[in-house]
Short mmCIF file of C-alpha atoms and ligand atoms in Angstrom, two decimals:
data_model
loop_
_atom_site.label_atom_id
_atom_site.label_comp_id
_atom_site.label_asym_id
_atom_site.label_seq_id
_atom_site.Cartn_x
_atom_site.Cartn_y
_atom_site.Cartn_z
CA MET A 237 -13.25 236.22 260.23
CA SER A 238 -12.05 232.83 261.54
CA GLU A 239 -12.09 229.76 259.36
CA THR A 240 -14.55 228.03 261.76
CA ALA A 241 -17.08 230.56 261.08
CA VAL A 242 -17.85 229.10 257.55
CA ASN A 243 -19.75 225.98 257.75
CA LYS A 244 -18.69 222.77 256.10
CA PRO A 245 -21.87 220.85 254.96
CA PHE A 246 -20.01 217.54 255.36
CA ILE A 247 -19.21 218.16 258.89
CA ASP A 248 -22.77 219.52 259.68
CA VAL A 249 -24.22 216.27 258.55
CA LEU A 250 -21.74 214.26 260.92
CA ALA A 251 -22.71 216.77 263.66
CA GLY A 252 -26.34 215.83 263.38
CA GLN A 253 -27.83 218.25 260.90
CA ARG A 254 -29.34 216.79 257.66
CA GLN A 255 -28.69 218.88 254.53
CA SER A 256 -31.32 219.29 251.78
CA VAL A 257 -28.57 218.68 249.18
CA PRO A 258 -26.39 215.91 250.50
CA PRO A 259 -22.74 216.78 250.57
CA ILE A 260 -20.77 214.56 248.25
CA TRP A 261 -17.23 213.03 247.69
CA MET A 262 -15.86 209.83 246.39
CA MET A 263 -13.77 207.11 247.88
CA ARG A 264 -10.49 206.87 245.84
CA GLN A 265 -11.23 210.33 244.32
CA ALA A 266 -7.63 211.02 243.81
CA GLY A 267 -6.70 208.29 241.55
CA ARG A 268 -5.96 206.81 238.10
CA TYR A 269 -9.31 207.77 236.38
CA LEU A 270 -7.92 211.47 236.42
CA PRO A 271 -5.18 212.38 233.79
CA GLU A 272 -3.62 214.86 236.26
CA TYR A 273 -3.23 212.22 238.78
CA ARG A 274 -1.48 209.86 236.27
CA GLU A 275 0.89 212.71 235.33
CA VAL A 276 2.00 213.30 238.91
CA ARG A 277 2.06 209.64 239.69
CA ALA A 278 4.52 209.04 236.63
CA LYS A 279 6.84 211.56 237.91
CA ALA A 280 6.74 210.53 241.51
CA GLY A 281 8.33 207.13 240.97
CA GLY A 282 6.85 204.40 243.09
CA PHE A 283 3.37 204.67 244.78
CA LEU A 284 4.78 204.90 248.27
CA ASP A 285 7.10 207.63 246.89
CA LEU A 286 4.09 209.60 246.02
CA CYS A 287 2.46 208.90 249.50
CA PHE A 288 5.66 210.22 251.14
CA ASN A 289 6.20 213.16 249.04
CA PRO A 290 4.15 216.04 250.92
CA GLU A 291 4.11 218.36 247.93
CA LEU A 292 2.89 215.70 245.37
CA ALA A 293 0.65 214.03 247.93
CA ALA A 294 -1.01 217.42 248.69
CA GLU A 295 -1.26 218.11 245.00
CA VAL A 296 -3.05 214.90 244.05
CA THR A 297 -5.45 215.43 247.13
CA LEU A 298 -6.69 218.79 245.74
CA GLN A 299 -6.93 217.72 242.16
CA PRO A 300 -10.39 216.24 242.57
CA ILE A 301 -11.53 219.24 244.62
CA ARG A 302 -10.43 221.59 241.85
CA ARG A 303 -12.04 219.68 239.14
CA PHE A 304 -15.28 218.78 240.81
CA GLY A 305 -15.62 220.89 243.87
CA PHE A 306 -16.48 217.96 246.30
CA ASP A 307 -17.55 218.91 249.83
CA ALA A 308 -14.64 216.78 251.20
CA ALA A 309 -10.95 215.98 250.36
CA ILE A 310 -9.47 212.80 251.67
CA ILE A 311 -5.56 212.91 252.32
CA PHE A 312 -3.81 210.92 249.76
CA SER A 313 -2.08 208.07 251.39
CA ASP A 314 -2.70 204.31 251.88
CA ILE A 315 -3.83 202.03 254.77
CA LEU A 316 -0.59 200.12 254.39
CA VAL A 317 1.53 203.12 255.66
CA ILE A 318 0.91 201.66 259.11
CA PRO A 319 2.55 198.24 258.51
CA HIS A 320 5.47 200.29 256.89
CA ALA A 321 5.82 202.33 260.17
CA LEU A 322 5.62 199.02 262.13
CA GLY A 323 8.84 198.13 260.40
CA ARG A 324 7.28 195.69 257.90
CA SER A 325 8.42 195.77 254.31
CA VAL A 326 5.70 197.16 252.09
CA ARG A 327 5.95 197.43 248.29
CA PHE A 328 3.55 198.20 245.40
CA GLU A 329 4.16 196.16 242.39
CA VAL A 330 2.77 197.93 239.18
CA GLY A 331 -0.46 196.18 238.15
CA GLU A 332 -0.38 193.73 240.94
CA GLY A 333 -1.26 195.72 244.14
CA PRO A 334 0.62 195.59 247.52
CA ARG A 335 3.14 193.11 248.43
CA LEU A 336 4.37 192.67 252.15
CA ASP A 337 6.55 190.15 254.00
CA PRO A 338 3.94 187.51 255.21
CA LEU A 339 3.45 187.63 258.90
CA ASP A 340 1.91 184.08 259.07
CA THR A 341 3.26 182.26 262.09
CA PRO A 342 3.21 182.89 265.73
CA ASP A 343 7.05 182.90 265.74
CA LYS A 344 7.11 185.68 263.23
CA ILE A 345 4.40 187.59 265.13
CA ALA A 346 6.37 187.45 268.23
CA THR A 347 8.89 189.67 266.67
CA LEU A 348 6.39 192.47 265.69
CA SER A 349 6.71 195.80 267.26
CA GLY A 350 3.77 197.04 269.26
CA GLN A 351 3.84 200.63 268.32
CA ALA A 352 4.38 202.18 264.93
CA ASP A 353 7.25 204.69 264.47
CA LEU A 354 5.06 207.63 263.40
CA SER A 355 8.15 209.66 262.54
CA LYS A 356 8.25 207.59 259.33
CA LEU A 357 4.82 209.13 258.40
CA GLU A 358 5.82 212.81 258.98
CA ALA A 359 5.21 213.40 255.20
CA VAL A 360 1.51 212.52 255.70
CA PHE A 361 1.14 215.04 258.42
CA GLU A 362 3.00 217.70 256.29
CA ALA A 363 0.72 216.92 253.33
CA LEU A 364 -2.43 217.28 255.56
CA ARG A 365 -1.17 220.81 256.79
CA ARG A 366 -0.49 221.80 253.12
CA VAL A 367 -3.98 220.61 252.02
CA ARG A 368 -5.59 222.42 254.96
CA GLY A 369 -3.78 225.67 253.93
CA GLU A 370 -5.19 225.46 250.37
CA LEU A 371 -8.79 224.02 250.71
CA PRO A 372 -11.83 226.28 250.40
CA PRO A 373 -13.03 226.92 253.90
CA SER A 374 -16.39 225.04 253.19
CA THR A 375 -14.43 221.83 252.18
CA ALA A 376 -13.86 219.25 254.80
CA LEU A 377 -10.51 217.48 255.13
CA ILE A 378 -10.80 213.66 255.90
CA GLY A 379 -7.95 211.72 257.47
CA PHE A 380 -7.99 207.88 257.52
CA CYS A 381 -6.63 204.62 258.57
CA GLY A 382 -7.42 201.02 257.65
CA ALA A 383 -9.29 199.16 260.26
CA PRO A 384 -7.00 196.52 262.16
CA TRP A 385 -8.80 193.51 260.65
CA THR A 386 -8.33 194.72 257.05
CA VAL A 387 -4.77 195.75 257.51
CA ALA A 388 -3.97 192.55 259.24
CA THR A 389 -5.23 190.60 256.32
CA TYR A 390 -2.64 192.10 254.05
CA MET A 391 0.04 191.72 256.74
CA VAL A 392 -0.70 188.06 257.15
CA ALA A 393 -1.05 187.07 253.64
CA GLY A 394 1.52 189.52 252.20
CA GLN A 395 -0.94 190.55 249.51
CA GLY A 396 -4.68 190.85 248.80
CA THR A 397 -6.56 187.57 248.21
CA PRO A 398 -10.12 186.91 247.09
CA ASP A 399 -11.55 186.11 250.54
CA GLN A 400 -8.58 186.77 252.90
CA ALA A 401 -8.42 183.12 253.95
CA PRO A 402 -4.74 183.27 255.35
CA ALA A 403 -5.82 185.82 258.04
CA ARG A 404 -9.12 184.06 258.83
CA LEU A 405 -7.20 180.76 259.19
CA LEU A 406 -4.61 182.29 261.42
CA ALA A 407 -7.21 183.96 263.46
CA TYR A 408 -9.04 180.50 264.07
CA ARG A 409 -5.68 178.53 264.71
CA HIS A 410 -3.82 181.15 266.75
CA PRO A 411 -6.06 183.71 268.12
CA GLN A 412 -3.63 184.93 270.77
CA ALA A 413 -0.83 185.59 268.22
CA PHE A 414 -3.40 187.13 265.84
CA SER A 415 -4.52 189.48 268.68
CA LYS A 416 -0.90 190.59 269.02
CA ILE A 417 -1.07 192.01 265.46
CA ILE A 418 -4.58 193.61 266.10
CA ASP A 419 -3.33 195.15 269.28
CA ALA A 420 -0.30 196.75 267.52
CA LEU A 421 -2.64 198.16 264.88
CA VAL A 422 -5.22 199.36 267.39
CA ASP A 423 -2.45 201.32 269.35
CA SER A 424 -0.64 202.62 266.29
CA SER A 425 -3.89 203.61 264.56
CA ILE A 426 -5.05 205.76 267.51
CA ALA A 427 -1.67 207.68 267.62
CA TYR A 428 -1.70 208.04 263.88
CA LEU A 429 -5.37 209.34 263.73
CA LEU A 430 -4.69 211.77 266.56
CA LYS A 431 -1.79 213.18 264.66
CA GLN A 432 -3.88 213.50 261.50
CA LEU A 433 -6.34 215.62 263.46
CA ASP A 434 -3.54 217.73 264.90
CA ALA A 435 -2.35 218.32 261.27
CA GLY A 436 -5.75 219.67 260.32
CA ALA A 437 -8.14 216.70 259.57
CA ASP A 438 -11.71 217.62 260.31
CA ALA A 439 -13.01 214.10 260.27
CA LEU A 440 -11.56 210.44 260.12
CA GLN A 441 -12.62 207.34 258.21
CA ILE A 442 -11.69 203.76 259.22
CA PHE A 443 -11.63 201.54 256.34
CA ASP A 444 -12.73 197.99 257.03
CA THR A 445 -12.74 196.75 253.45
CA TRP A 446 -12.68 193.14 254.38
CA ALA A 447 -15.20 193.05 257.17
CA GLY A 448 -17.71 191.12 255.12
CA VAL A 449 -15.67 187.91 254.99
CA LEU A 450 -16.01 187.30 258.61
CA SER A 451 -18.65 185.08 260.48
CA PRO A 452 -20.74 187.03 263.05
CA ARG A 453 -18.58 185.84 265.88
CA GLU A 454 -15.35 186.73 264.15
CA PHE A 455 -16.85 189.94 263.06
CA ALA A 456 -17.49 190.90 266.74
CA ARG A 457 -14.11 189.99 267.73
CA TRP A 458 -11.91 191.31 264.89
CA SER A 459 -13.96 194.13 263.30
CA VAL A 460 -16.21 195.53 265.91
CA ALA A 461 -14.04 195.32 268.94
CA PRO A 462 -10.85 196.90 267.64
CA THR A 463 -12.86 199.67 265.85
CA LYS A 464 -14.54 200.44 269.24
CA ARG A 465 -11.17 200.65 271.04
CA ILE A 466 -9.87 203.02 268.22
CA VAL A 467 -13.12 205.32 268.58
CA GLU A 468 -12.57 205.20 272.28
CA GLY A 469 -8.85 205.88 272.21
CA VAL A 470 -9.26 208.84 269.84
CA ARG A 471 -12.17 210.39 271.70
CA LYS A 472 -10.21 210.10 275.10
CA ALA A 473 -7.82 212.70 273.76
CA ARG A 474 -10.36 214.42 271.40
CA PRO A 475 -13.90 213.99 272.61
CA ASP A 476 -15.40 215.85 269.72
CA ALA A 477 -13.67 213.77 267.03
CA LYS A 478 -15.75 212.92 264.05
CA ILE A 479 -15.40 209.29 263.07
CA ILE A 480 -16.75 207.33 259.98
CA GLY A 481 -16.74 203.54 259.80
CA PHE A 482 -16.77 201.46 256.62
CA PRO A 483 -17.37 197.82 257.45
CA ARG A 484 -17.68 196.82 253.89
CA GLY A 485 -20.06 193.93 253.32
CA ALA A 486 -21.29 193.88 256.85
CA GLY A 487 -25.01 193.64 255.69
CA ALA A 488 -27.31 192.61 258.53
CA LEU A 489 -24.48 193.12 261.01
CA LEU A 490 -24.47 196.91 260.31
CA PRO A 491 -26.80 197.86 263.17
CA GLY A 492 -24.69 196.03 265.73
CA PHE A 493 -21.51 197.50 264.40
CA VAL A 494 -22.97 201.08 264.75
CA ALA A 495 -24.37 200.63 268.15
CA GLU A 496 -21.13 198.92 269.57
CA THR A 497 -18.33 201.04 268.01
CA GLY A 498 -19.85 204.57 268.74
CA ILE A 499 -18.88 206.03 265.29
CA ASP A 500 -20.66 209.23 264.05
CA ALA A 501 -21.49 207.84 260.59
CA VAL A 502 -21.23 204.62 258.53
CA SER A 503 -20.25 204.18 254.97
CA ILE A 504 -22.18 201.57 253.20
CA ASP A 505 -21.69 199.35 250.07
CA TRP A 506 -24.28 199.16 247.37
CA THR A 507 -25.54 195.73 248.48
CA ALA A 508 -27.07 197.28 251.74
CA GLU A 509 -30.92 197.00 252.17
CA PRO A 510 -32.31 200.52 252.41
CA GLY A 511 -35.19 199.67 254.71
CA LEU A 512 -32.88 198.07 257.30
CA VAL A 513 -30.35 200.93 256.89
CA ARG A 514 -33.05 203.60 257.37
CA GLU A 515 -34.70 202.01 260.42
CA ARG A 516 -31.72 200.60 262.36
CA VAL A 517 -28.75 202.64 261.09
CA GLN A 518 -29.81 206.04 259.84
CA SER A 519 -31.96 206.49 262.82
CA LYS A 520 -28.79 206.63 265.03
CA VAL A 521 -25.91 207.88 262.91
CA ALA A 522 -25.35 209.51 259.48
CA VAL A 523 -25.13 207.35 256.32
CA GLN A 524 -22.46 207.74 253.70
CA GLY A 525 -22.86 206.07 250.33
CA ASN A 526 -23.61 203.95 248.34
CA LEU A 527 -23.61 204.19 244.49
CA ASP A 528 -22.30 201.14 242.69
CA PRO A 529 -19.00 202.01 241.03
CA LEU A 530 -20.10 199.93 238.08
CA ALA A 531 -23.13 202.11 237.55
CA LEU A 532 -20.72 205.10 237.51
CA ILE A 533 -18.70 203.35 234.76
CA THR A 534 -22.04 202.62 232.90
CA GLY A 535 -23.19 206.21 232.73
CA GLY A 536 -26.43 207.22 230.77
CA ALA A 537 -29.94 206.27 232.06
CA ALA A 538 -28.63 203.45 234.18
CA LEU A 539 -26.42 205.88 236.19
CA ASP A 540 -29.31 208.36 236.55
CA GLN A 541 -31.46 205.59 237.83
CA ALA A 542 -28.84 204.41 240.27
CA VAL A 543 -28.26 208.03 241.73
CA ASP A 544 -32.07 208.53 242.00
CA ASP A 545 -32.29 205.25 243.97
CA VAL A 546 -29.62 206.22 246.51
CA LEU A 547 -31.18 209.64 246.95
CA ALA A 548 -34.63 208.12 247.26
CA SER A 549 -33.26 205.56 249.86
CA TYR A 550 -31.45 207.93 252.13
CA SER A 551 -32.14 211.61 251.50
CA SER A 552 -34.82 211.73 254.15
CA GLY A 553 -32.20 211.46 256.78
CA ARG A 554 -28.68 212.48 257.54
CA HIS A 555 -26.72 211.54 254.20
CA ILE A 556 -23.47 211.91 252.57
CA PHE A 557 -23.56 210.98 248.86
CA ASN A 558 -20.66 208.66 248.00
CA LEU A 559 -19.87 205.52 246.23
CA GLY A 560 -20.33 202.10 247.81
CA HIS A 561 -16.51 201.53 247.17
CA GLY A 562 -13.74 203.29 245.43
CA ILE A 563 -14.04 204.63 242.06
CA LEU A 564 -12.38 202.47 239.42
CA PRO A 565 -9.69 203.59 236.98
CA GLU A 566 -11.71 203.00 233.79
CA THR A 567 -14.51 205.46 234.87
CA PRO A 568 -15.11 208.19 232.47
CA ILE A 569 -14.81 211.69 233.91
CA ALA A 570 -18.05 212.77 232.15
CA HIS A 571 -19.96 210.20 234.31
CA VAL A 572 -18.54 211.73 237.52
CA GLU A 573 -19.86 214.99 236.18
CA GLN A 574 -23.35 213.60 235.33
CA MET A 575 -23.61 212.18 238.91
CA LEU A 576 -22.52 215.41 240.71
CA ALA A 577 -24.99 217.60 238.55
CA ARG A 578 -27.85 215.18 239.42
CA VAL A 579 -27.02 215.05 243.26
CA ARG A 580 -26.51 218.91 243.29
CA ALA A 581 -29.79 219.46 241.46
CA PHE A 582 -31.71 217.25 243.96
CA LYS A 583 -34.44 219.09 245.89
CA GLY A 584 -34.94 217.14 249.01
O1 LIG B 35 -9.70 207.71 248.74
C1 LIG B 35 -8.55 208.45 248.30
O2 LIG B 35 -8.66 209.12 247.26
C2 LIG B 35 -7.59 208.51 249.23
C3 LIG B 35 -6.44 207.62 248.97
C4 LIG B 35 -6.56 205.94 249.28
C5 LIG B 35 -5.70 205.03 248.47
N1 LIG B 35 -5.84 203.90 249.19
C6 LIG B 35 -4.84 205.45 247.40
C7 LIG B 35 -4.33 204.34 246.55
C8 LIG B 35 -7.28 205.38 250.40
C9 LIG B 35 -8.30 205.90 251.28
C10 LIG B 35 -6.80 204.01 250.11
C11 LIG B 35 -7.35 202.96 251.14
C12 LIG B 35 -7.04 201.60 250.79
N2 LIG B 35 -5.80 201.06 250.45
C13 LIG B 35 -7.79 200.53 251.20
C14 LIG B 35 -9.17 200.62 251.86
C15 LIG B 35 -10.26 201.15 250.98
C16 LIG B 35 -10.45 200.34 249.70
O3 LIG B 35 -10.41 200.96 248.64
O4 LIG B 35 -10.85 199.21 249.91
C17 LIG B 35 -7.17 199.22 250.84
C18 LIG B 35 -7.77 197.87 251.03
C19 LIG B 35 -5.92 199.67 250.39
C20 LIG B 35 -4.83 198.73 249.94
C21 LIG B 35 -4.41 198.98 248.51
N3 LIG B 35 -3.72 200.09 248.10
C22 LIG B 35 -4.58 198.09 247.43
C23 LIG B 35 -5.30 196.73 247.66
C24 LIG B 35 -4.03 198.73 246.35
C25 LIG B 35 -3.97 198.11 244.88
C26 LIG B 35 -5.37 198.21 244.18
C27 LIG B 35 -5.37 199.31 243.29
O5 LIG B 35 -6.38 200.09 243.33
O6 LIG B 35 -4.37 199.57 242.64
C28 LIG B 35 -3.62 200.03 246.81
C29 LIG B 35 -3.07 200.99 245.86
C30 LIG B 35 -3.70 202.41 245.72
N4 LIG B 35 -4.08 203.03 247.01
C31 LIG B 35 -3.91 203.15 244.73
C32 LIG B 35 -4.39 204.39 245.16
C33 LIG B 35 -4.64 205.66 244.31
C34 LIG B 35 -3.53 202.84 243.35
C35 LIG B 35 -2.05 202.94 243.06
C36 LIG B 35 -1.52 203.70 241.85
O7 LIG B 35 -1.98 204.84 241.79
O8 LIG B 35 -0.64 203.13 241.25
#
């Protein structure tokens, strides 16, 4: 029997079929809240050494699937591998997050390459092939990239900041120079996502973690338009590609984002308004989300209530259960099990 004969509930939702029990996975599901991840992480050396070791990257991708039986695995990597492949210096300092050489003047931007050297990311494609070979046939495999805006915020500032002011200022002051960064990221992301599909990814997610700091005009220019170009570029080569957008914090701008970009599903954070999402978003695409990661840390009755609220809000339509953002390292594993049991017991 061919593998495609077994259905993947996660893919079925993306393809238009609501499931009575929503498929479930968690953003950042391979991570520090798992002791088995911390063990592999300790022997890998640096964080990027782990991303670029196909055997270990495949192993940590599979860990949450083995432990929890999620409906989808997401390849273990990071959005900042694209700046690395563009020749920028990318480091992860322990306890501090990413550090890059700031790309914060038009002169520096003029030296930026227009297309990433994807041979530097061969390890990611090899990890995808390995995971594909080991996943249960009903489990989907997700490839991903950062949205150009979010990746650019780290490239410009050289690190994360509370409101990504350095990139916002550069985009206002020097929109043409800033466009050059966005264009390089659009072209590189299309090529990178296509290679992930070739290596066995069933679906793709585009993380725009910092979309919510933009004014509506800047959101249209730097979040919506580049995402649309990526979706079109990927679909030109792979018309059936399933693509999820995650414009975190987009709020009332979500319906426009969905209509313009042509994505198949949108991942929403926990601040989304259910009525607006149901009427103007879920009527068009599948919705993924949106449990508050802090409710997952809390556990107990507060977690049950929060899980029930998500199910009550979105289970009448096409829904993939997820968190509103990544799981936090201090989350107890028992709370993940509690959430999973409650979602799987749901009779919708
Ligand atoms: O979801 C998954 O399990 C797949 C792996 C994944 C990672 N990063 C691994 C990671 C994914 C999808 C990402 C995406 C990512 N990376 C985003 C977008 C989504 C989001 O969470 O907002 C962003 C903004 C980044 C950039 C990044 N990487 C930051 C700001 C940090 C430091 C913060 C932190 O949590 O430590 C990282 C490091 C990182 N990426 C870790 C993991 C598991 C932690 C590093 C470690 O294990 O030491």
